[in-house]
Amino acid sequence: MKKHTSIIAMALVVCILSSCATVFGGKVTTAQRTKPKEGEPSRAIRPVALIADILLFWPGLIVDFATGAIYKPEQKNVVEDKKTVEAK
């Protein structure tokens, strides 16, 4: 009986510490992991993942911010297009 209890407890801890953006967000890019330099805009946060973390996986919110999975991946084409438009 103790073995079943410890397995259930470990499964519960894994579920609680798993985070929404880490599990469902896909691969974390280097742009998500690195902090923006001075003068650069801050990274955008995935609002659905943030709300899900707060309501369902609140301990996992720390994991999402630590891994950078809560941030939206940078879209290079959009950034390059904006720079091209601004240059004209």
mmCIF file of C-alpha atoms in Angstrom:
data_model
loop_
_atom_site.group_PDB
_atom_site.id
_atom_site.type_symbol
_atom_site.label_atom_id
_atom_site.label_comp_id
_atom_site.label_asym_id
_atom_site.label_seq_id
_atom_site.Cartn_x
_atom_site.Cartn_y
_atom_site.Cartn_z
ATOM 1 C CA MET A 1 0.000 0.000 0.000
ATOM 2 C CA LYS A 2 2.876 2.399 0.766
ATOM 3 C CA LYS A 3 4.313 1.799 -2.697
ATOM 4 C CA HIS A 4 1.046 2.863 -4.355
ATOM 5 C CA THR A 5 0.859 5.954 -2.186
ATOM 6 C CA SER A 6 4.388 7.024 -3.078
ATOM 7 C CA ILE A 7 3.738 6.464 -6.808
ATOM 8 C CA ILE A 8 0.557 8.529 -6.624
ATOM 9 C CA ALA A 9 2.385 11.257 -4.679
ATOM 10 C CA MET A 10 5.204 11.390 -7.250
ATOM 11 C CA ALA A 11 2.712 11.535 -10.124
ATOM 12 C CA LEU A 12 0.877 14.369 -8.379
ATOM 13 C CA VAL A 13 4.106 16.329 -7.878
ATOM 14 C CA VAL A 14 5.049 15.871 -11.539
ATOM 15 C CA CYS A 15 1.617 17.079 -12.650
ATOM 16 C CA ILE A 16 1.731 20.100 -10.366
ATOM 17 C CA LEU A 17 5.255 21.115 -11.386
ATOM 18 C CA SER A 18 4.599 20.680 -15.087
ATOM 19 C CA SER A 19 3.681 23.933 -16.701
ATOM 20 C CA CYS A 20 1.284 24.773 -19.471
ATOM 21 C CA ALA A 21 3.663 26.623 -21.805
ATOM 22 C CA THR A 22 6.447 24.097 -21.328
ATOM 23 C CA VAL A 23 4.188 21.143 -22.079
ATOM 24 C CA PHE A 24 2.036 22.614 -24.864
ATOM 25 C CA GLY A 25 4.212 25.453 -26.197
ATOM 26 C CA GLY A 26 6.567 23.425 -28.325
ATOM 27 C CA LYS A 27 10.326 23.797 -28.596
ATOM 28 C CA VAL A 28 11.807 26.772 -26.748
ATOM 29 C CA THR A 29 13.913 28.927 -29.072
ATOM 30 C CA THR A 30 17.072 30.813 -28.149
ATOM 31 C CA ALA A 31 15.187 34.106 -28.520
ATOM 32 C CA GLN A 32 12.820 32.943 -25.783
ATOM 33 C CA ARG A 33 15.668 31.913 -23.473
ATOM 34 C CA THR A 34 17.781 35.064 -23.710
ATOM 35 C CA LYS A 35 16.864 38.279 -21.958
ATOM 36 C CA PRO A 36 16.573 41.366 -24.159
ATOM 37 C CA LYS A 37 19.525 43.748 -24.103
ATOM 38 C CA GLU A 38 19.235 47.333 -22.909
ATOM 39 C CA GLY A 39 17.149 49.389 -25.301
ATOM 40 C CA GLU A 40 15.459 46.367 -26.873
ATOM 41 C CA PRO A 41 11.732 45.845 -26.349
ATOM 42 C CA SER A 42 10.667 43.285 -23.768
ATOM 43 C CA ARG A 43 9.525 39.860 -24.895
ATOM 44 C CA ALA A 44 5.818 39.237 -25.434
ATOM 45 C CA ILE A 45 4.140 36.747 -23.096
ATOM 46 C CA ARG A 46 1.705 34.053 -24.247
ATOM 47 C CA PRO A 47 -1.517 35.231 -22.546
ATOM 48 C CA VAL A 48 -3.364 31.897 -22.748
ATOM 49 C CA ALA A 49 -0.450 30.023 -21.200
ATOM 50 C CA LEU A 50 -0.130 32.638 -18.469
ATOM 51 C CA ILE A 51 -3.820 32.398 -17.554
ATOM 52 C CA ALA A 52 -3.704 28.579 -17.642
ATOM 53 C CA ASP A 53 -0.624 28.592 -15.422
ATOM 54 C CA ILE A 54 -2.275 30.901 -12.906
ATOM 55 C CA LEU A 55 -5.518 28.926 -12.767
ATOM 56 C CA LEU A 56 -4.342 25.339 -13.233
ATOM 57 C CA PHE A 57 -0.580 24.937 -12.904
ATOM 58 C CA TRP A 58 0.382 27.810 -10.576
ATOM 59 C CA PRO A 59 3.606 26.162 -9.317
ATOM 60 C CA GLY A 60 4.569 25.569 -12.939
ATOM 61 C CA LEU A 61 4.505 29.304 -13.608
ATOM 62 C CA ILE A 62 7.988 29.482 -12.129
ATOM 63 C CA VAL A 63 9.137 26.743 -14.512
ATOM 64 C CA ASP A 64 7.723 28.597 -17.521
ATOM 65 C CA PHE A 65 9.504 31.828 -16.662
ATOM 66 C CA ALA A 66 12.742 30.015 -15.813
ATOM 67 C CA THR A 67 12.821 28.139 -19.128
ATOM 68 C CA GLY A 68 11.460 31.048 -21.188
ATOM 69 C CA ALA A 69 8.579 28.936 -22.505
ATOM 70 C CA ILE A 70 6.020 31.546 -21.400
ATOM 71 C CA TYR A 71 7.391 34.034 -23.947
ATOM 72 C CA LYS A 72 6.226 34.062 -27.551
ATOM 73 C CA PRO A 73 8.812 32.864 -30.068
ATOM 74 C CA GLU A 74 10.357 35.645 -32.110
ATOM 75 C CA GLN A 75 9.232 35.754 -35.717
ATOM 76 C CA LYS A 76 12.261 36.864 -37.703
ATOM 77 C CA ASN A 77 10.323 37.584 -40.902
ATOM 78 C CA VAL A 78 8.036 40.065 -39.169
ATOM 79 C CA VAL A 79 10.949 41.847 -37.496
ATOM 80 C CA GLU A 80 12.922 42.035 -40.752
ATOM 81 C CA ASP A 81 9.851 43.312 -42.624
ATOM 82 C CA LYS A 82 9.343 46.098 -40.063
ATOM 83 C CA LYS A 83 12.998 47.146 -40.395
ATOM 84 C CA THR A 84 12.642 47.229 -44.194
ATOM 85 C CA VAL A 85 9.495 49.378 -43.997
ATOM 86 C CA GLU A 86 11.112 51.760 -41.507
ATOM 87 C CA ALA A 87 14.211 52.128 -43.714
ATOM 88 C CA LYS A 88 12.087 53.262 -46.700
#
